[in-house]
Coordinates of C-alpha atoms in Angstrom, one line a residue:
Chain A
X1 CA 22.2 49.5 53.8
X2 CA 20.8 47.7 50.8
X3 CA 19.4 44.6 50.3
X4 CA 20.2 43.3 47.2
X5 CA 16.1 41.3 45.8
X6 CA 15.9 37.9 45.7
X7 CA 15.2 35.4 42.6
X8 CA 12.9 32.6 41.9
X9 CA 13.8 30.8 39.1
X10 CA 9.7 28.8 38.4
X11 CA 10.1 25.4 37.9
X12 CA 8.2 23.3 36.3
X13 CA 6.6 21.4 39.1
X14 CA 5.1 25.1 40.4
X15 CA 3.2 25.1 37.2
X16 CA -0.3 24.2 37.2
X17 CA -3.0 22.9 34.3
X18 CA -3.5 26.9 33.0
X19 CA 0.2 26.5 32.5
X20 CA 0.6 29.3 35.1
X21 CA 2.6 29.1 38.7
X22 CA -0.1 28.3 40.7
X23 CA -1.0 30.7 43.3
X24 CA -0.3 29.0 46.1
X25 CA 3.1 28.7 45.4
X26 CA 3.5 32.3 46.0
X27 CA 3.1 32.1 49.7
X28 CA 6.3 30.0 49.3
X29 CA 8.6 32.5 47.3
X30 CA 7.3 35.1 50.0
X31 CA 9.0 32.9 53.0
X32 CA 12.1 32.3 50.5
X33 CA 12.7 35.9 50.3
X34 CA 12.2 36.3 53.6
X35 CA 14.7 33.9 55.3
X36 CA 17.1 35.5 52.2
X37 CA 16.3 38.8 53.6
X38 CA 17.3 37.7 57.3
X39 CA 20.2 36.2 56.2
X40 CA 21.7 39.3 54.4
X41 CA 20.8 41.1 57.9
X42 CA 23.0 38.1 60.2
X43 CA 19.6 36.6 61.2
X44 CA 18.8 33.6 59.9
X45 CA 15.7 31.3 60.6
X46 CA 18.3 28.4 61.2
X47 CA 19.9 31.2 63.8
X48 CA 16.8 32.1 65.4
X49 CA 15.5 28.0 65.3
X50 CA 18.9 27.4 67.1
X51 CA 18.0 29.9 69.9
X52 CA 14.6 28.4 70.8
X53 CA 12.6 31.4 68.9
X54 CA 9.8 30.7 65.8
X55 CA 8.4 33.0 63.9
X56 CA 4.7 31.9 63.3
X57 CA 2.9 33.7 60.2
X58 CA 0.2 35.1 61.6
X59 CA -1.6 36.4 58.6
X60 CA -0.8 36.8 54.8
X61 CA -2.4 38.9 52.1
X62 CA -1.3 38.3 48.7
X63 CA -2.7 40.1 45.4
X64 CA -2.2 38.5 42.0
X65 CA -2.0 41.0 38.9
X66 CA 0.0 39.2 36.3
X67 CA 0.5 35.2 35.6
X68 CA 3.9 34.0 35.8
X69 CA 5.2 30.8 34.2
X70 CA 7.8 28.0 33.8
X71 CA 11.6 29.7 33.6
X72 CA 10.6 33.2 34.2
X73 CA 12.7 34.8 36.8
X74 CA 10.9 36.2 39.8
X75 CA 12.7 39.5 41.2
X76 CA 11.3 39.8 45.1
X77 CA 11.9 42.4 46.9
X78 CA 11.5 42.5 50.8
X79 CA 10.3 45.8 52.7
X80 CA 9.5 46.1 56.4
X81 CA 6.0 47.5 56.6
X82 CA 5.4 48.0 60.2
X83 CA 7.5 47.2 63.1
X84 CA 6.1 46.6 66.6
X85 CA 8.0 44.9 69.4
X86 CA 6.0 42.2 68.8
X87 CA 5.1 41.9 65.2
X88 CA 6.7 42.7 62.3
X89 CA 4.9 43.2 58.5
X90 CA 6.6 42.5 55.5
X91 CA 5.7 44.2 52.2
X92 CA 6.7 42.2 49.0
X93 CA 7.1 43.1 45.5
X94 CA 7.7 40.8 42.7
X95 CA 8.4 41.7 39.0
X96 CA 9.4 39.5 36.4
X97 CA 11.6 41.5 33.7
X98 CA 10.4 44.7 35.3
X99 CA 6.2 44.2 35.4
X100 CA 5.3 43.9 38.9
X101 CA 3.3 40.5 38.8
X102 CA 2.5 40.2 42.4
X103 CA 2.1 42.4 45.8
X104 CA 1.8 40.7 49.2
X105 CA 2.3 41.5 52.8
X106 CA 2.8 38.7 55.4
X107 CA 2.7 39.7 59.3
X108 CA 4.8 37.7 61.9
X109 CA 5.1 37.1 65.8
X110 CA 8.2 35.3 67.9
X111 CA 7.5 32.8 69.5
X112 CA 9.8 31.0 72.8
X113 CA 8.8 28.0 74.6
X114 CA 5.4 28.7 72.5
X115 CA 5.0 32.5 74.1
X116 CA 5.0 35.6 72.5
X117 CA 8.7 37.3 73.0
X118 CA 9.3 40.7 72.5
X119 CA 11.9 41.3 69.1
X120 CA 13.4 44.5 70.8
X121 CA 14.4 42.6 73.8
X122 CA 15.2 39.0 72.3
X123 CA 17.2 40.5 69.4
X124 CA 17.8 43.9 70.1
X125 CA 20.7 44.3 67.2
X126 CA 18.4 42.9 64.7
X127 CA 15.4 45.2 65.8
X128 CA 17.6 48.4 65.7
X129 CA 18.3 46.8 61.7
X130 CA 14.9 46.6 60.8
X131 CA 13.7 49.6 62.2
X132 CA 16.3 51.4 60.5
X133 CA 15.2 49.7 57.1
X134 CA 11.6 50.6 57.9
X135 CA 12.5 54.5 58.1
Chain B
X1 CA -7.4 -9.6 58.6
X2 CA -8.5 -7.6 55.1
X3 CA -7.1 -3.9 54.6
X4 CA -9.0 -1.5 53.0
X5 CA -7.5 0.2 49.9
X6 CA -6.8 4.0 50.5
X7 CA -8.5 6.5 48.2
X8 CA -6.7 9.6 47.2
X9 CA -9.0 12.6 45.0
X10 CA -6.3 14.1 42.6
X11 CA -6.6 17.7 43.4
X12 CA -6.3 21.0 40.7
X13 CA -2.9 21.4 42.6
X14 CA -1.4 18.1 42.1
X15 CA -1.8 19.0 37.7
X16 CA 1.0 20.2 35.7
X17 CA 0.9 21.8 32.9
X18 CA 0.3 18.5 30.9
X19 CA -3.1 18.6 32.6
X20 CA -2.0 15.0 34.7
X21 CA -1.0 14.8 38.1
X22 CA 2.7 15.8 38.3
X23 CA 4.9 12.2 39.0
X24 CA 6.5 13.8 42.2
X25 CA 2.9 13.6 43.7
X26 CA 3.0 9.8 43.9
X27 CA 5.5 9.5 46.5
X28 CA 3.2 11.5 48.3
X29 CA 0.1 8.9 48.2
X30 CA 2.4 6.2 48.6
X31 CA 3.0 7.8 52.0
X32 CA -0.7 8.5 52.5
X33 CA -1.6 5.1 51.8
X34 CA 0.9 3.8 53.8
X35 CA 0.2 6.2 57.2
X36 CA -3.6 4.8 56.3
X37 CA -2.4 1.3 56.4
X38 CA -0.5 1.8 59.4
X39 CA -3.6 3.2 61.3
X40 CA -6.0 0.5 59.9
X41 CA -3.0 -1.9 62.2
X42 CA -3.8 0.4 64.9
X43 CA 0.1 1.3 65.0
X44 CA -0.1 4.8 63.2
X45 CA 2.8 7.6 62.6
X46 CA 2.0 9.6 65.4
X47 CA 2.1 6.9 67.8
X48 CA 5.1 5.4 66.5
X49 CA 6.9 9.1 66.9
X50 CA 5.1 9.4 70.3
X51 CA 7.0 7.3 71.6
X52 CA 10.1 8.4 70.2
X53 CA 10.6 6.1 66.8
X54 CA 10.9 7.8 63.4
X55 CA 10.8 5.3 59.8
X56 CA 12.4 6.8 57.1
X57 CA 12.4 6.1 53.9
X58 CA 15.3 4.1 52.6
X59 CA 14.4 4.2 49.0
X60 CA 11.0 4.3 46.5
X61 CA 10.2 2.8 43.1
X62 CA 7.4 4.4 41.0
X63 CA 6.6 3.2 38.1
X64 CA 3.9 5.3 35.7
X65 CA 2.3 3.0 33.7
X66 CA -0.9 5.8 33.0
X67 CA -1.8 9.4 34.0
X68 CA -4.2 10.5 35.8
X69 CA -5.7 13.8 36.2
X70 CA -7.8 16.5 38.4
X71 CA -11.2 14.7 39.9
X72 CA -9.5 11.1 39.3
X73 CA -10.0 8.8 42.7
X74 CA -6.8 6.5 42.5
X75 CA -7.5 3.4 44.9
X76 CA -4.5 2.4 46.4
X77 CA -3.5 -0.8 47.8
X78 CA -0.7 -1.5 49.9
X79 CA 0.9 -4.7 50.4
X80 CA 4.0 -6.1 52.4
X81 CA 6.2 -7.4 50.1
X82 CA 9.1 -8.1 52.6
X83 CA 10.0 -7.9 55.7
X84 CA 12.5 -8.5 57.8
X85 CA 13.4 -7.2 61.9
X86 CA 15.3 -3.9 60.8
X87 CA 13.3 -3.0 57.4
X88 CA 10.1 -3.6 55.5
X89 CA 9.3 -3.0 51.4
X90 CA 5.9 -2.0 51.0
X91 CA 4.1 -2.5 47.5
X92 CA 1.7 -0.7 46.0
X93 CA -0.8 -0.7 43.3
X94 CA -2.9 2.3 42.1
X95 CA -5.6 1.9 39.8
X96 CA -8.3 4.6 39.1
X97 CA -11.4 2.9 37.5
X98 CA -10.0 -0.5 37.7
X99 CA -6.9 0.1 35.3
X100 CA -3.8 0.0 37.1
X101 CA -1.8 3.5 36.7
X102 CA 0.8 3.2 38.8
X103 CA 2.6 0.3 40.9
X104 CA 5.5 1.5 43.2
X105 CA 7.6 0.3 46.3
X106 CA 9.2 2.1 49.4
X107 CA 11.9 0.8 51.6
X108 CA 11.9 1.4 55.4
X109 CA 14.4 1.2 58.3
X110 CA 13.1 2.7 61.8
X111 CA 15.2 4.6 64.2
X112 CA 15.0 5.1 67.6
X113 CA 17.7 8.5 68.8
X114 CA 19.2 8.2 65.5
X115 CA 20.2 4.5 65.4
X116 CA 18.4 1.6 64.1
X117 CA 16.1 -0.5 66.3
X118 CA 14.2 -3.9 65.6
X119 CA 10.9 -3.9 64.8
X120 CA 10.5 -7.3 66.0
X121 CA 12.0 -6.4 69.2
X122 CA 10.6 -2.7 69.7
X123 CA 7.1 -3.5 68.5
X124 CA 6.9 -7.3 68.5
X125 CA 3.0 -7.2 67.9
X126 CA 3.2 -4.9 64.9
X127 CA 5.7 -6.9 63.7
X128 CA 3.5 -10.3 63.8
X129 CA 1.1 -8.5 61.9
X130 CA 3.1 -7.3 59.0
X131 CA 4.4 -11.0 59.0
X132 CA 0.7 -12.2 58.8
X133 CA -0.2 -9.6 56.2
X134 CA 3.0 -10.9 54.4
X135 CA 2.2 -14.4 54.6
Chain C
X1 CA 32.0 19.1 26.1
X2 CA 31.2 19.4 30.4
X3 CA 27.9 20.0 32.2
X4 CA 27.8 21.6 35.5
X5 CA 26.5 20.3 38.2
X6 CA 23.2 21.8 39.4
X7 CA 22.4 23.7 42.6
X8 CA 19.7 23.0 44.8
X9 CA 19.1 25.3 48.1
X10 CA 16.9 23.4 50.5
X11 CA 14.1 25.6 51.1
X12 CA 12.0 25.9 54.3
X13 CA 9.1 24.6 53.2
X14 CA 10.5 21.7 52.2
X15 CA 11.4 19.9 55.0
X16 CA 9.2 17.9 57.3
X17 CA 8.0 17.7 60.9
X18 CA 11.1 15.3 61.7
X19 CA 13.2 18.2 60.0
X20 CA 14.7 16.8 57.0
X21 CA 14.0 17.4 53.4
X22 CA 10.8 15.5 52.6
X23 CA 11.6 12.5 50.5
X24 CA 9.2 12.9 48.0
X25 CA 11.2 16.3 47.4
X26 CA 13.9 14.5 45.5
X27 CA 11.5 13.5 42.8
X28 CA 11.5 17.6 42.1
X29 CA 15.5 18.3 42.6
X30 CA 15.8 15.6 40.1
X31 CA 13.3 17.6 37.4
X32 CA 15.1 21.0 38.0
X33 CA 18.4 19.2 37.4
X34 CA 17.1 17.4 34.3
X35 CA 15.5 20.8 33.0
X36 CA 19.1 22.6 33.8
X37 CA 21.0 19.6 32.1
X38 CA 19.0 20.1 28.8
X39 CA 18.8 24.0 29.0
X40 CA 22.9 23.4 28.9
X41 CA 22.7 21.6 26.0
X42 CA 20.5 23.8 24.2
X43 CA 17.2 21.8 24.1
X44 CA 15.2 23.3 27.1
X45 CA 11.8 21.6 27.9
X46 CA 10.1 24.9 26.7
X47 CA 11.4 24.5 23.6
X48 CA 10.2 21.0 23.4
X49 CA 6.8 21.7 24.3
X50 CA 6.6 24.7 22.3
X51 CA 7.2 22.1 19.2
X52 CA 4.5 19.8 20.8
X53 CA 6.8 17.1 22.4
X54 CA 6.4 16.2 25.8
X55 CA 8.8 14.0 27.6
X56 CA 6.9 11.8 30.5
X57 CA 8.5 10.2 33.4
X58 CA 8.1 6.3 32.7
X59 CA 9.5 5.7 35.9
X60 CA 12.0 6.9 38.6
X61 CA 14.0 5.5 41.7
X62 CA 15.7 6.9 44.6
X63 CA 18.1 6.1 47.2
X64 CA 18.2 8.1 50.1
X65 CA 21.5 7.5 51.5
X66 CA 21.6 10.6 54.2
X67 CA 19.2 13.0 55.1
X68 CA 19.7 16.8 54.1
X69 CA 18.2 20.1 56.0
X70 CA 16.8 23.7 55.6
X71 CA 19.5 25.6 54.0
X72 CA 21.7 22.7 53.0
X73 CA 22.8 23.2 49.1
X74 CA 22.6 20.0 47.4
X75 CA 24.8 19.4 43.8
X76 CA 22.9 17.3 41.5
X77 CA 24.8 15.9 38.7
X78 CA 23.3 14.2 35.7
X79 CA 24.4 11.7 33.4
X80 CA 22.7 9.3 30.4
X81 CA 23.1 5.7 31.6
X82 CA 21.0 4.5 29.0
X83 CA 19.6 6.0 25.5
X84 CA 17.9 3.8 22.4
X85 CA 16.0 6.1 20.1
X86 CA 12.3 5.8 22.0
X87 CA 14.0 6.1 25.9
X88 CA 16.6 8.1 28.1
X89 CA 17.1 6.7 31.2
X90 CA 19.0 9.5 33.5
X91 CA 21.4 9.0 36.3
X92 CA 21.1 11.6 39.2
X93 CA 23.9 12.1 41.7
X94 CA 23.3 14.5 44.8
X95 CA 26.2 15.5 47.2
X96 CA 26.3 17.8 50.1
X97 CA 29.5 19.1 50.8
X98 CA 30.9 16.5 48.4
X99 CA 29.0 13.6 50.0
X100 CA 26.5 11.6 48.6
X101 CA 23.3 12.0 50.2
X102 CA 20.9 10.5 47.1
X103 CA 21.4 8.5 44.2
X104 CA 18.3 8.2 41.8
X105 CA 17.4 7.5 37.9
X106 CA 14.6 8.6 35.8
X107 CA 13.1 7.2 32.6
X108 CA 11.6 9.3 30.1
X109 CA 10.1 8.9 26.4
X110 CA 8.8 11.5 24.0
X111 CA 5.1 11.8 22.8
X112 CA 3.9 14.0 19.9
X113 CA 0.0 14.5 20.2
X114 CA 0.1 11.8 22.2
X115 CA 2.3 8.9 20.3
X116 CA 5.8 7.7 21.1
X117 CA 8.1 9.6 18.9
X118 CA 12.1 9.1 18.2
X119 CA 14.3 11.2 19.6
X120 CA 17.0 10.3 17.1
X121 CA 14.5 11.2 14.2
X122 CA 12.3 14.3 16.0
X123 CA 15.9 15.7 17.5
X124 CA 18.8 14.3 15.9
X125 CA 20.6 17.1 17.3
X126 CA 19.8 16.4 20.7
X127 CA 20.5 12.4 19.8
X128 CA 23.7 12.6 18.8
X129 CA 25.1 15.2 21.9
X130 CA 23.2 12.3 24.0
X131 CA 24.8 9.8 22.2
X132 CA 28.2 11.4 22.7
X133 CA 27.6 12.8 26.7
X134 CA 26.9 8.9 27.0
X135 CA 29.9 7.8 25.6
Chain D
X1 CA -30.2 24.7 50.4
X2 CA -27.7 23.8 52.8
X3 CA -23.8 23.2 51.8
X4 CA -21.8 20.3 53.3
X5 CA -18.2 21.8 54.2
X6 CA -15.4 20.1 53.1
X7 CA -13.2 18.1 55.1
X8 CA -9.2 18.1 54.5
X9 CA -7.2 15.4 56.5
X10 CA -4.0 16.9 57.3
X11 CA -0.8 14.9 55.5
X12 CA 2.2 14.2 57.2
X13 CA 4.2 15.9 54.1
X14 CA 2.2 18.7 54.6
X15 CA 3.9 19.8 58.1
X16 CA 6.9 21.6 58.4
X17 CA 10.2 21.8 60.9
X18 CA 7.8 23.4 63.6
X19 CA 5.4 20.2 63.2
X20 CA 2.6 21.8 62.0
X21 CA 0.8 22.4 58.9
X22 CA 3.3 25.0 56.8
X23 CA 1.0 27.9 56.0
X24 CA 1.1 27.7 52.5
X25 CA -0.9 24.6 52.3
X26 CA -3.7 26.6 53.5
X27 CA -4.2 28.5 50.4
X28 CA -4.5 24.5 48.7
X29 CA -7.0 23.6 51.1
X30 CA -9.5 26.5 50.2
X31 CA -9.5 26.0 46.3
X32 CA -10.3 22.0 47.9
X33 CA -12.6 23.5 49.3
X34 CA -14.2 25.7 47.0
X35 CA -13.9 23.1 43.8
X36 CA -16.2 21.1 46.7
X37 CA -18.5 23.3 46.8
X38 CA -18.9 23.9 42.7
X39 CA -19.3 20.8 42.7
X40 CA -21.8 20.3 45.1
X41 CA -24.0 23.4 43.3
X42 CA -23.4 21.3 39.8
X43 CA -20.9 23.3 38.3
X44 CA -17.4 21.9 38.7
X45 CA -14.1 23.6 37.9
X46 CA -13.9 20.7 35.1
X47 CA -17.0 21.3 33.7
X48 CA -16.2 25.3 33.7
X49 CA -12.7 24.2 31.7
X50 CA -14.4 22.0 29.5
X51 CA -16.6 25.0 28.7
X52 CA -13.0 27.0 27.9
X53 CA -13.6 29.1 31.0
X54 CA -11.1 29.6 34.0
X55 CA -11.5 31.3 37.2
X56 CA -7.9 32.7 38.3
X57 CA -7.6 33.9 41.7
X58 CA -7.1 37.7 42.0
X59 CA -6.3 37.6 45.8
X60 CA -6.4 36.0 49.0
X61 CA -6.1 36.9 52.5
X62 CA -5.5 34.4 55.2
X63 CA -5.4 34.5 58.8
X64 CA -4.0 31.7 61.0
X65 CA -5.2 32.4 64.3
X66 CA -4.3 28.4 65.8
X67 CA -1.9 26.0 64.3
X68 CA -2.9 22.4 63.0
X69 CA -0.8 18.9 62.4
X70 CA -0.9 15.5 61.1
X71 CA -3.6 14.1 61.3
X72 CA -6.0 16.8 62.1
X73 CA -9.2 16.8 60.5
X74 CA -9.9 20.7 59.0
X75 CA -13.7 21.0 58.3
X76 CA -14.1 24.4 55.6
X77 CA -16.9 26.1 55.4
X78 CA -17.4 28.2 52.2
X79 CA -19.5 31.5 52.1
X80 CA -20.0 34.1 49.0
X81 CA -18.9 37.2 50.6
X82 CA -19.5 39.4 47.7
X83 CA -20.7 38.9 44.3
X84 CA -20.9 41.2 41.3
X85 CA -21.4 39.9 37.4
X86 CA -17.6 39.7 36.9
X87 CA -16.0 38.9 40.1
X88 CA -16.7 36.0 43.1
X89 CA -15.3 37.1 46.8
X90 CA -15.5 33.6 48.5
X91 CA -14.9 33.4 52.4
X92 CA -14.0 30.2 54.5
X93 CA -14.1 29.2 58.0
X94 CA -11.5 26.5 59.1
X95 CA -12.0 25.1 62.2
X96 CA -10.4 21.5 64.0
X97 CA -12.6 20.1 66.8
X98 CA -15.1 23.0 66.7
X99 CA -12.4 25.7 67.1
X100 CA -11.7 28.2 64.1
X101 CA -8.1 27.8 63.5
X102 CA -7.9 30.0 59.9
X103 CA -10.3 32.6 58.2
X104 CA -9.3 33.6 54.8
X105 CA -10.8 34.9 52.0
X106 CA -10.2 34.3 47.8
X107 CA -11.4 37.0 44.8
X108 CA -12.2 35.2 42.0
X109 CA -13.1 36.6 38.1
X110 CA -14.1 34.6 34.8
X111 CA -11.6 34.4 31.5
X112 CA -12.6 33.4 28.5
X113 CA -10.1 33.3 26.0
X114 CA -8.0 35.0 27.9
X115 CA -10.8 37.9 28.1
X116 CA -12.8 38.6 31.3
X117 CA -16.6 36.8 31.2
X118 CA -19.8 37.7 33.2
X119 CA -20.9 35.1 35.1
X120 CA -24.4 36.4 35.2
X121 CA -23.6 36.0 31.2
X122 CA -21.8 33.3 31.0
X123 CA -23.2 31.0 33.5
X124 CA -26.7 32.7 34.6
X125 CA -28.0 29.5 36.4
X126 CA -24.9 29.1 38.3
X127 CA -25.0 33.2 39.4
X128 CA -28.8 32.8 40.5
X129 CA -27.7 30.0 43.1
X130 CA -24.6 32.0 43.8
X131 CA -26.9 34.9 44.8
X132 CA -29.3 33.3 46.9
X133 CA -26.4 31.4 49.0
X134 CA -25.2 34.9 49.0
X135 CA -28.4 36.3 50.5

């Protein structure tokens, strides 16, 4: 199965006093191609939010190599990194017209009634997914 | 009873790339100001939603009569400029060195369970306040 | 000559703790329509700013007439209520799933290294479409 | 000489659909927190642009190890981690209450016209009190 990138479009508000999208809002496009990424696997945040389960971000890493700007198209692509019944890693890619700009991973738990839950038990159809996307 | 104003530092983030703060941003203080205001009448946000009453915001007026910029401290004063038992219209003035920058409004209802609810009748003291403060 | 309507995807990160879109989020669905509505017509605010006009937001007021959530797509449409030769005032109309959840305006002018400039004499290209979208 | 951290009063606007502080804003409180501490060693982020030097942030790593809300007060500590002529590794401690709720991490260099600088060059007083905090 493949999941087709997702886009950012950088608006104008995202742009800082360099003239450049200012870092932080790259933590933002990383959860926006994630809940994109869910959805084109059936899972959506609104989905898991309506079953009781959050998925906390417990940590990300995010490495700047390129500026982007106002208008320029953000390509993101989403890869699973590492799988764990409990955790999962995302690996992210984005490129605007082809030069990678940006590489970041973000790692996330589940959460139930504010406890860790297990992903292979909770969802088991959508841990079978990922782990066959992380092969 | 005499308020304090409610000082907000512009920060690098708030900048676009015309080097001012980005308009959006002043709905923002507005709501700071107004959460500070609230707490200086002992009758803050979080109390309000403790006990299960939520006041959206009916509609704002901003009105950008100068920019301001990165390290700027914009004093903000908030006033009552009307009130009545299901809604109140805050006013505000924001000045940075003295010169007024920006004067606004903000319209509120309060809702208890999704319905509106009297804030004479669900918090009569509050409410004697705001009508003191209004007088 | 027809505009479409621009598309906003609520995003995540944009709503608050009492789970709506944060008001103060309008303000920025109202510059990405505005930016869309003149990239349409040909005169996108990159091409303004690379011929050193800015175009400030005088002022701007909202109506929040229902709330909208994570994932809700909001159509924006814009119209000119108002243009002399210094000022635009802009007309916003959101809907989700064809009701109207926001009504706001904007007003704008144009400044050339920092002056008021005409939009009929700086862009009279611009002007007349206006002029004739206003008709 | 001894640092003051930085205190960041969590917004309302700043919490998500969970209720707490959407993990983004995290990366905005450090640069807070490290344009406080320029400033406090006399060599502000303004100053530095007036000068026609930027610092762009290469990277950052953040990890949330305890959530935070409304009206919690963040204190930030700021540490060099790492210095060399060309590049800054800065490291903050977040804690609410006395308990660490975030560590993170931001890599810094110096630009110049768009070129990379030495900040033992550039700014030699400023990389002589950067090394002794550093010791």
């Amino acid at each position: 199965m493949e999941l087709r990138p997702y886009r950012h479009d950088v608006k104008y508000y995202e742009c800082d006093r360099m003239g450049i999208t200012h870092h932080s809002n790259y933590i933002r496009f990383m959860e926006e191609a994630r809940v994109d990424w869910m959805d084109q696997l059936g899972y959506g945040f609104d989905r898991m939010e309506a079953e009781g389960v959050v998925s906390p971000v417990v940590s990300v890493d995010c490495r700047y190599r390129h500026p982007s700007t106002f208008k320029d198209i953000i390509e993101i692509t989403v890869a699973v990194a590492e799988t764990t019944p409990l955790k999962i890693i995302f690996a992210y890619t984005m490129t605007v017209g082809g030069r990678t700009i940006c590489t970041a991973t973000s790692t996330h738990c589940f959460l139930e009634n504010g406890r860790p839950v297990s992903l292979e038990t909770r969802f088991p159809e959508l841990y079978s997914q990922v782990l066959k996307l992380n092969a």
